[in-house]
Short mmCIF file of C-alpha atoms in Angstrom, two decimals:
data_model
loop_
_atom_site.label_atom_id
_atom_site.label_comp_id
_atom_site.label_asym_id
_atom_site.label_seq_id
_atom_site.Cartn_x
_atom_site.Cartn_y
_atom_site.Cartn_z
CA MET J 1 -80.67 10.76 11.14
CA ALA J 2 -82.46 10.97 14.32
CA ALA J 3 -80.19 8.77 16.52
CA CYS J 4 -76.45 8.52 16.92
CA LEU J 5 -74.63 5.91 14.93
CA THR J 6 -71.12 4.88 15.86
CA SER J 7 -68.99 3.09 13.20
CA LEU J 8 -65.78 1.23 13.40
CA SER J 9 -64.07 0.27 10.25
CA LEU J 10 -61.29 -2.46 9.76
CA PRO J 11 -59.95 -4.16 6.63
CA SER J 12 -61.92 -7.16 5.44
CA ALA J 13 -61.17 -10.72 6.22
CA THR J 14 -61.51 -13.71 3.92
CA HIS J 15 -62.88 -16.17 6.36
CA PRO J 16 -66.18 -17.56 5.40
CA HIS J 17 -69.25 -16.63 7.34
CA PRO J 18 -70.10 -19.29 9.95
CA SER J 19 -73.32 -21.00 9.78
CA PRO J 20 -75.68 -20.93 12.80
CA SER J 21 -75.31 -24.66 13.25
CA GLN J 22 -71.49 -24.38 13.67
CA SER J 23 -70.67 -26.05 17.09
CA HIS J 24 -66.91 -25.23 17.64
CA CYS J 25 -65.13 -22.09 18.55
CA CYS J 26 -62.78 -20.45 16.11
CA ARG J 27 -59.59 -18.73 17.21
CA LEU J 28 -57.60 -16.25 15.02
CA SER J 29 -53.79 -15.96 15.03
CA SER J 30 -52.24 -12.68 16.00
CA HIS J 31 -51.46 -12.09 12.38
CA ALA J 32 -55.01 -12.10 11.25
CA PRO J 33 -55.83 -9.05 9.07
CA HIS J 34 -57.23 -6.01 10.55
CA LYS J 35 -60.93 -4.96 10.11
CA ASN J 36 -62.76 -1.65 9.84
CA THR J 37 -65.81 -1.26 12.16
CA LEU J 38 -68.54 1.39 11.98
CA PHE J 39 -70.52 2.29 15.17
CA SER J 40 -73.98 3.55 14.58
CA SER J 41 -76.44 4.19 17.43
CA ALA J 42 -76.08 2.36 15.22
CA ILE J 43 -72.30 1.74 15.87
CA GLY J 44 -69.89 0.03 13.52
CA PHE J 45 -66.91 -2.15 14.33
CA ALA J 46 -64.48 -3.79 11.95
CA ARG J 47 -62.77 -7.10 13.09
CA PRO J 48 -61.71 -10.39 11.57
CA GLN J 49 -64.66 -12.36 10.17
CA CYS J 50 -64.22 -15.32 12.33
CA HIS J 51 -66.59 -15.87 15.35
CA ARG J 52 -67.12 -18.25 18.24
CA CYS J 53 -69.84 -20.84 18.11
CA CYS J 54 -73.49 -19.78 17.82
CA GLY J 55 -75.83 -19.73 20.83
CA VAL J 56 -75.81 -17.66 23.96
CA THR J 57 -72.79 -17.08 26.16
CA SER J 58 -72.24 -14.98 29.36
CA SER J 59 -69.34 -13.30 30.96
CA ARG J 60 -69.26 -11.44 34.21
CA ILE J 61 -67.27 -8.22 34.59
CA GLU J 62 -65.14 -7.61 37.74
CA ASN J 63 -66.04 -4.01 38.20
CA SER J 64 -69.21 -3.06 36.40
CA HIS J 65 -69.03 0.67 37.30
CA ALA J 66 -65.28 1.15 37.04
CA LEU J 67 -64.29 4.72 35.98
CA VAL J 68 -61.66 7.21 36.65
CA ASP J 69 -62.36 10.60 38.28
CA ASP J 70 -65.06 12.38 36.27
CA ASP J 71 -63.96 15.90 37.41
CA ILE J 72 -67.54 16.86 38.03
CA HIS J 73 -66.24 19.81 40.18
CA ALA J 74 -64.66 21.35 37.18
CA LEU J 75 -67.93 21.51 35.34
CA LEU J 76 -69.81 22.73 38.29
CA GLN J 77 -67.46 25.61 38.54
CA ILE J 78 -68.85 27.26 35.52
CA LEU J 79 -72.58 27.24 36.92
CA PRO J 80 -74.18 29.66 39.19
CA ARG J 81 -73.37 29.11 42.91
CA ASP J 82 -76.82 28.05 43.91
CA LEU J 83 -76.91 25.33 41.17
CA ARG J 84 -73.58 24.21 42.17
CA ARG J 85 -74.70 23.49 45.72
CA ASN J 86 -77.87 21.87 44.53
CA LEU J 87 -75.90 19.34 42.28
CA LEU J 88 -73.21 18.69 44.83
CA ASP J 89 -75.99 17.55 47.28
CA ASP J 90 -77.68 15.54 44.67
CA SER J 91 -77.79 11.77 45.46
CA ASN J 92 -78.11 11.00 41.75
CA GLN J 93 -75.05 13.00 40.80
CA HIS J 94 -73.30 10.07 39.31
CA HIS J 95 -76.27 9.66 36.93
CA LEU J 96 -76.09 13.24 35.69
CA MET J 97 -75.87 13.56 32.04
CA GLU J 98 -76.10 17.29 31.35
CA VAL J 99 -77.12 20.65 32.71
CA ILE J 100 -79.24 22.94 30.51
CA LEU J 101 -79.05 26.86 30.87
CA ASP J 102 -81.43 28.68 28.51
CA VAL J 103 -82.08 32.40 28.98
CA GLY J 104 -85.52 33.09 30.37
CA ARG J 105 -86.16 29.53 31.47
CA PRO J 106 -85.42 27.64 34.61
CA PRO J 107 -82.16 25.53 34.64
CA GLN J 108 -82.59 21.80 34.22
CA ALA J 109 -80.58 18.88 35.02
CA CYS J 110 -80.96 15.71 32.80
CA TYR J 111 -80.18 12.26 33.87
CA PHE J 112 -79.55 8.78 32.39
CA GLY J 113 -82.19 6.06 32.58
CA ASP J 114 -85.58 6.56 34.18
CA LEU J 115 -84.48 9.51 36.28
CA GLY J 116 -85.52 11.90 33.48
CA ARG J 117 -84.85 15.58 34.16
CA ARG J 118 -85.71 18.06 37.00
CA CYS J 119 -85.67 21.86 37.38
CA LEU J 120 -82.84 23.05 39.56
CA ARG J 121 -84.65 26.07 40.70
CA LYS J 122 -87.91 28.11 40.08
CA THR J 123 -86.20 31.23 38.80
CA GLU J 124 -85.02 31.70 35.21
CA VAL J 125 -81.53 31.74 33.92
CA SER J 126 -80.33 35.41 33.41
CA GLU J 127 -78.02 36.81 30.78
CA GLU J 128 -75.47 37.64 33.45
CA GLU J 129 -75.32 33.95 34.56
CA LEU J 130 -74.96 32.90 31.05
CA GLU J 131 -72.16 35.37 30.51
CA TYR J 132 -70.42 34.05 33.61
CA ALA J 133 -70.38 30.63 32.23
CA GLN J 134 -69.11 31.65 28.88
CA ASN J 135 -66.25 33.61 30.56
CA ALA J 136 -65.45 30.54 32.53
CA ILE J 137 -65.12 28.25 29.59
CA GLY J 138 -63.53 30.69 27.18
CA GLU J 139 -64.00 30.94 23.34
CA LEU J 140 -66.38 28.65 21.68
CA GLY J 141 -65.20 26.84 18.42
CA GLY J 142 -66.64 27.10 15.03
CA ASP J 143 -69.00 24.30 15.82
CA ASN J 144 -70.39 26.15 18.88
CA ARG J 145 -68.71 23.81 21.24
CA ALA J 146 -65.96 24.13 23.92
CA GLY J 147 -64.37 21.93 26.52
CA ILE J 148 -62.86 22.32 30.05
CA VAL J 149 -59.12 21.75 29.97
CA GLY J 150 -57.99 18.48 31.49
CA THR J 151 -61.58 16.99 31.39
CA LEU J 152 -63.93 15.23 29.04
CA HIS J 153 -66.86 17.69 29.71
CA ARG J 154 -68.42 19.42 26.66
CA ILE J 155 -70.27 22.68 26.62
CA SER J 156 -72.51 23.41 23.48
CA ALA J 157 -74.08 26.85 22.63
CA ILE J 158 -77.28 27.87 21.14
CA ARG J 159 -77.16 31.27 19.44
CA ASN J 160 -79.96 33.68 18.18
CA LYS J 161 -79.99 35.04 14.68
CA LYS J 162 -77.52 37.80 15.68
CA GLY J 163 -75.00 35.19 16.86
CA LYS J 164 -75.48 35.90 20.56
CA VAL J 165 -75.33 32.93 22.92
CA ILE J 166 -78.80 32.34 24.57
CA GLY J 167 -78.41 28.91 25.79
CA LEU J 168 -75.70 26.36 26.97
CA THR J 169 -75.82 22.54 27.09
CA CYS J 170 -73.19 21.41 29.69
CA ARG J 171 -72.64 17.67 29.16
CA VAL J 172 -70.77 15.67 31.63
CA GLY J 173 -67.95 13.58 30.20
CA ARG J 174 -67.08 10.41 32.04
CA PRO J 175 -64.35 7.95 31.08
CA HIS J 176 -66.38 4.77 31.83
CA ARG J 177 -64.85 1.39 31.38
CA GLU J 178 -67.93 -0.45 32.18
CA ASN J 179 -68.89 -1.13 28.52
CA MET J 180 -65.61 -2.30 27.20
CA ASP J 181 -66.47 -5.93 27.91
CA MET J 182 -69.40 -5.43 25.55
CA VAL J 183 -66.84 -5.04 22.81
CA LYS J 184 -63.45 -6.13 23.90
CA ASP J 185 -63.48 -9.57 22.35
CA LEU J 186 -63.92 -7.89 19.03
CA LEU J 187 -60.51 -6.24 19.49
CA ASP J 188 -58.95 -9.37 20.97
CA ARG J 189 -59.51 -11.19 17.63
CA PRO J 190 -57.13 -9.46 16.92
CA GLY J 191 -57.52 -6.34 17.65
CA ALA J 192 -71.70 4.29 27.37
CA GLY J 193 -72.45 6.21 24.55
CA LYS J 194 -70.52 5.92 21.32
CA THR J 195 -67.88 8.46 22.03
CA THR J 196 -67.41 6.88 25.47
CA VAL J 197 -66.87 3.43 23.76
CA MET J 198 -64.61 4.76 21.18
CA ARG J 199 -62.43 6.45 23.84
CA GLY J 200 -62.22 3.08 25.73
CA ILE J 201 -61.37 1.35 22.46
CA SER J 202 -58.55 3.74 21.84
CA ARG J 203 -57.13 3.04 25.26
CA VAL J 204 -57.31 -0.84 24.89
CA LEU J 205 -55.77 -0.80 21.51
CA SER J 206 -53.02 1.43 22.54
CA ASP J 207 -52.21 0.18 26.01
CA GLU J 208 -53.11 -3.56 25.91
CA HIS J 209 -52.65 -4.35 22.23
CA LEU J 210 -49.69 -1.92 21.80
CA LYS J 211 -51.06 -0.49 18.50
CA ARG J 212 -49.97 2.91 17.16
CA VAL J 213 -53.49 4.67 17.62
CA VAL J 214 -54.22 8.15 16.34
CA ILE J 215 -57.46 9.86 17.24
CA VAL J 216 -58.83 12.60 14.90
CA ASP J 217 -60.66 14.56 17.49
CA THR J 218 -62.73 17.36 15.80
CA SER J 219 -64.53 18.70 18.90
CA ASN J 220 -62.03 17.45 21.48
CA GLU J 221 -64.90 15.11 22.73
CA ILE J 222 -62.67 11.95 22.76
CA GLY J 223 -59.50 13.21 24.21
CA GLY J 224 -60.89 16.21 26.12
CA ASP J 225 -59.96 19.91 25.81
CA GLY J 226 -56.48 21.19 26.15
CA ASP J 227 -53.07 20.31 24.64
CA VAL J 228 -52.50 17.31 26.74
CA PRO J 229 -55.16 14.58 25.97
CA HIS J 230 -57.15 13.03 28.82
CA PRO J 231 -55.70 9.78 30.44
CA ALA J 232 -58.84 8.05 29.42
CA ILE J 233 -57.45 7.40 25.89
CA GLY J 234 -54.29 5.75 27.32
CA GLY J 235 -51.29 6.00 25.10
CA ALA J 236 -53.18 6.90 21.82
CA ARG J 237 -52.14 10.15 20.25
CA ARG J 238 -54.57 12.89 19.32
CA LEU J 239 -54.82 15.22 16.38
CA GLN J 240 -56.99 18.25 16.94
CA VAL J 241 -58.99 19.81 14.09
CA SER J 242 -59.17 23.52 13.65
CA GLU J 243 -62.54 23.58 11.92
CA PRO J 244 -65.09 20.86 11.46
CA CYS J 245 -64.87 21.18 7.70
CA MET J 246 -61.24 20.17 7.96
CA GLN J 247 -61.81 16.80 9.47
CA HIS J 248 -61.43 14.83 6.26
CA LYS J 249 -58.05 16.52 5.53
CA VAL J 250 -56.77 15.71 9.13
CA MET J 251 -57.75 12.09 8.60
CA ILE J 252 -55.55 11.83 5.58
CA GLU J 253 -52.78 13.76 7.34
CA ALA J 254 -52.84 11.28 10.13
CA VAL J 255 -52.16 8.43 7.69
CA GLU J 256 -49.48 10.18 5.63
CA ASN J 257 -47.54 11.70 8.45
CA HIS J 258 -47.82 9.67 11.56
CA MET J 259 -47.80 6.07 10.37
CA PRO J 260 -50.78 4.80 12.61
CA GLU J 261 -52.00 1.31 12.78
CA VAL J 262 -55.50 2.49 13.99
CA ILE J 263 -57.34 5.69 13.19
CA VAL J 264 -60.31 6.72 15.34
CA VAL J 265 -62.80 9.28 14.10
CA ASP J 266 -65.95 10.49 15.52
CA GLU J 267 -69.17 11.52 13.63
CA ILE J 268 -68.55 10.78 10.03
CA GLY J 269 -71.11 12.90 8.18
CA THR J 270 -69.87 14.47 4.89
CA GLU J 271 -68.90 13.07 1.36
CA ALA J 272 -65.42 14.21 1.90
CA GLU J 273 -65.25 12.25 5.11
CA VAL J 274 -66.64 9.15 3.57
CA ARG J 275 -63.95 9.42 0.77
CA ALA J 276 -61.27 9.71 3.39
CA CYS J 277 -62.59 6.77 5.15
CA CYS J 278 -62.45 4.61 1.94
CA THR J 279 -58.92 5.85 1.28
CA ILE J 280 -57.77 4.95 4.78
CA ALA J 281 -59.34 1.47 4.65
CA GLN J 282 -57.62 0.80 1.18
CA ARG J 283 -54.13 1.63 2.84
CA GLY J 284 -54.55 -1.30 5.34
CA VAL J 285 -55.12 1.02 8.32
CA MET J 286 -57.63 -0.13 10.94
CA LEU J 287 -60.42 2.42 11.01
CA ILE J 288 -62.88 2.93 13.83
CA GLY J 289 -65.57 5.53 13.17
CA SER J 290 -69.07 6.78 14.12
CA ALA J 291 -72.06 8.11 12.27
CA HIS J 292 -75.52 9.22 13.17
CA GLY J 293 -78.56 7.01 12.70
CA LYS J 294 -80.92 4.49 14.30
CA ARG J 295 -80.31 1.41 12.39
CA ILE J 296 -78.32 0.03 9.51
CA GLU J 297 -81.18 0.89 7.26
CA ASP J 298 -80.56 4.53 7.95
CA VAL J 299 -77.05 4.18 6.59
CA ILE J 300 -78.43 2.30 3.46
CA LYS J 301 -80.91 5.17 2.81
CA ASN J 302 -78.48 8.00 3.51
CA PRO J 303 -77.05 9.14 0.00
CA THR J 304 -73.84 10.58 1.71
CA LEU J 305 -73.09 7.49 4.01
CA CYS J 306 -74.09 4.62 1.85
CA ASP J 307 -70.69 4.35 0.36
CA LEU J 308 -69.42 3.26 3.75
CA ILE J 309 -71.53 0.00 3.44
CA GLY J 310 -70.57 -0.52 -0.25
CA GLY J 311 -72.76 1.93 -2.11
CA LEU J 312 -75.93 1.07 -4.20
CA GLU J 313 -76.62 0.57 -7.81
CA THR J 314 -79.62 -0.32 -10.06
CA VAL J 315 -79.11 -3.77 -11.77
CA ILE J 316 -81.15 -5.20 -14.61
CA LEU J 317 -81.73 -8.93 -14.07
CA GLY J 318 -82.31 -11.49 -16.73
CA ASP J 319 -85.64 -13.16 -17.14
CA GLN J 320 -84.43 -16.41 -15.48
CA GLU J 321 -82.81 -14.65 -12.55
CA ALA J 322 -85.91 -12.54 -11.95
CA ARG J 323 -88.05 -15.58 -11.92
CA THR J 324 -85.64 -17.30 -9.36
CA ARG J 325 -85.72 -14.16 -7.08
CA ASN J 326 -89.35 -13.76 -7.68
CA SER J 327 -88.58 -10.04 -8.11
CA LYS J 328 -88.76 -7.29 -10.68
CA LYS J 329 -86.05 -7.18 -13.43
CA SER J 330 -84.91 -3.92 -12.08
CA VAL J 331 -83.38 -4.21 -8.47
CA ILE J 332 -81.06 -2.30 -6.20
CA GLU J 333 -77.75 -4.15 -5.28
CA ARG J 334 -74.69 -3.38 -3.23
CA ARG J 335 -72.13 -1.99 -5.64
CA ALA J 336 -68.85 -2.78 -3.92
CA ALA J 337 -67.27 -4.34 -0.70
CA PRO J 338 -68.14 -2.28 2.40
CA THR J 339 -65.57 0.19 3.92
CA PHE J 340 -66.75 -1.02 7.27
CA PRO J 341 -67.06 -4.89 7.21
CA PHE J 342 -68.70 -4.63 10.71
CA LEU J 343 -71.26 -2.33 11.96
CA ILE J 344 -72.59 -2.08 15.61
CA GLU J 345 -75.96 -0.53 16.36
CA MET J 346 -75.99 0.80 19.91
CA ARG J 347 -79.83 0.66 20.27
CA GLU J 348 -79.72 1.16 23.99
CA ARG J 349 -76.80 1.69 26.36
CA HIS J 350 -76.60 -2.03 27.23
CA TYR J 351 -78.34 -3.48 24.02
CA TRP J 352 -76.02 -3.69 20.97
CA VAL J 353 -76.52 -5.33 17.69
CA VAL J 354 -73.50 -6.48 15.56
CA HIS J 355 -73.86 -6.67 11.71
CA ARG J 356 -71.61 -8.36 9.23
CA THR J 357 -72.16 -5.49 6.99
CA ASP J 358 -72.25 -7.02 3.45
CA LYS J 359 -74.50 -9.96 4.72
CA SER J 360 -76.94 -7.64 6.35
CA VAL J 361 -77.12 -5.08 3.53
CA ASP J 362 -77.76 -7.82 0.93
CA ALA J 363 -80.26 -9.31 3.02
CA LEU J 364 -82.22 -6.12 3.52
CA LEU J 365 -81.93 -5.19 -0.17
CA HIS J 366 -83.65 -8.66 -0.91
CA GLY J 367 -86.35 -8.00 1.51
CA LYS J 368 -85.02 -10.42 4.14
CA LYS J 369 -84.19 -9.96 7.80
CA PRO J 370 -80.42 -10.23 8.41
CA LEU J 371 -78.81 -12.44 10.96
CA VAL J 372 -77.15 -10.46 13.74
CA GLU J 373 -75.29 -10.92 16.86
CA VAL J 374 -76.97 -9.36 19.95
CA ARG J 375 -74.99 -8.21 22.92
CA ARG J 376 -76.86 -7.09 26.16
CA ARG J 377 -76.58 -7.05 29.77
CA ASP J 378 -78.87 -9.10 32.15
CA GLU J 379 -80.19 -8.12 35.45
CA GLN J 380 -76.85 -9.28 37.05
CA PHE J 381 -75.01 -6.98 34.68
CA ASN J 382 -73.40 -9.91 32.91
CA VAL J 383 -72.78 -9.67 29.23
CA VAL J 384 -74.93 -11.94 27.26
CA THR J 385 -74.16 -12.67 23.60
CA GLU J 386 -76.72 -14.25 21.25
CA ARG J 387 -74.98 -15.16 18.02
CA TRP J 388 -76.60 -14.98 14.57
CA LYS J 389 -80.24 -14.69 15.36
CA THR J 390 -82.74 -13.04 13.02
CA ASP J 391 -82.95 -9.22 13.65
CA ASP J 392 -86.22 -8.08 15.08
#
């Protein structure tokens, strides 16, 4: 899928879905069942199926740009000296997203928002400069990624047909806390980009909710490179994965060996990983995961991922039921309960859409627009929540 989906998965609750006309606020006890959530850029999040009253609410955050040291100097050290000076003097340094080094092309800096990208110099990147950067970061993993020890930065390589590295994408990793208020109430009952949010959720569940949190960190993107995880994940523990193809085995290992209450896993993408998610959810462990896609429809249409939302099957309707539905006798229905009862689409950095997975999938399969919960920031950076409106 073209866009990035983050999913969180938690066990299902038995509370009825609130009607849009409900006027009172619901509160869950601290013993409410855990939920699984799926983040999908779309992002998915599982939580108890009890919500506050419908309508629009607003909450202001104390420090909208709170973050710990982003260790930008550690990333700049792998770059050629002239690029290092250029970026150190850059007034938009705090908006820097990544630096691109491709052999034979001018180096580029990419920024968040409307800043776009710019060339850092007119001359092209040489093979010697690329080799210098490679030597500084050390050996690349099987997924062509590496990190910088003690930081959240990620370096990804492009290779030619012979396996030689001809390009590097140097992505800045920042432990932002500014987006946690977009999702924190989902954790309280009971409980960036997708990886940043999952990193923050790990910290909140571990440090504030005192949960036993284990992160399955395939590319060391969540906990950073090195044997000691980055402080941004709080007290959560981290299991590293030797090869990407082993992620599903490490997920099961985490449950069987370390007794977690919460498992966090980034980028669910294979059938084996989907089966592992189903197994973990059935064992009563809160599961927070991510997948790639733009909207929930992408998950439904993806034959590998669709089991996360309950799977699909063809059903033959009786004559009376077909007339009642005004549909064909052969229809596609959801096969089972979703592994992830909640799914969050991160459509933009500050515009999220929360789905009750079963309700939304059934509505879409019946040709209807689902009722969703929209979370966004207004011009004053307040979080505004619009509950149970028809999705656009």
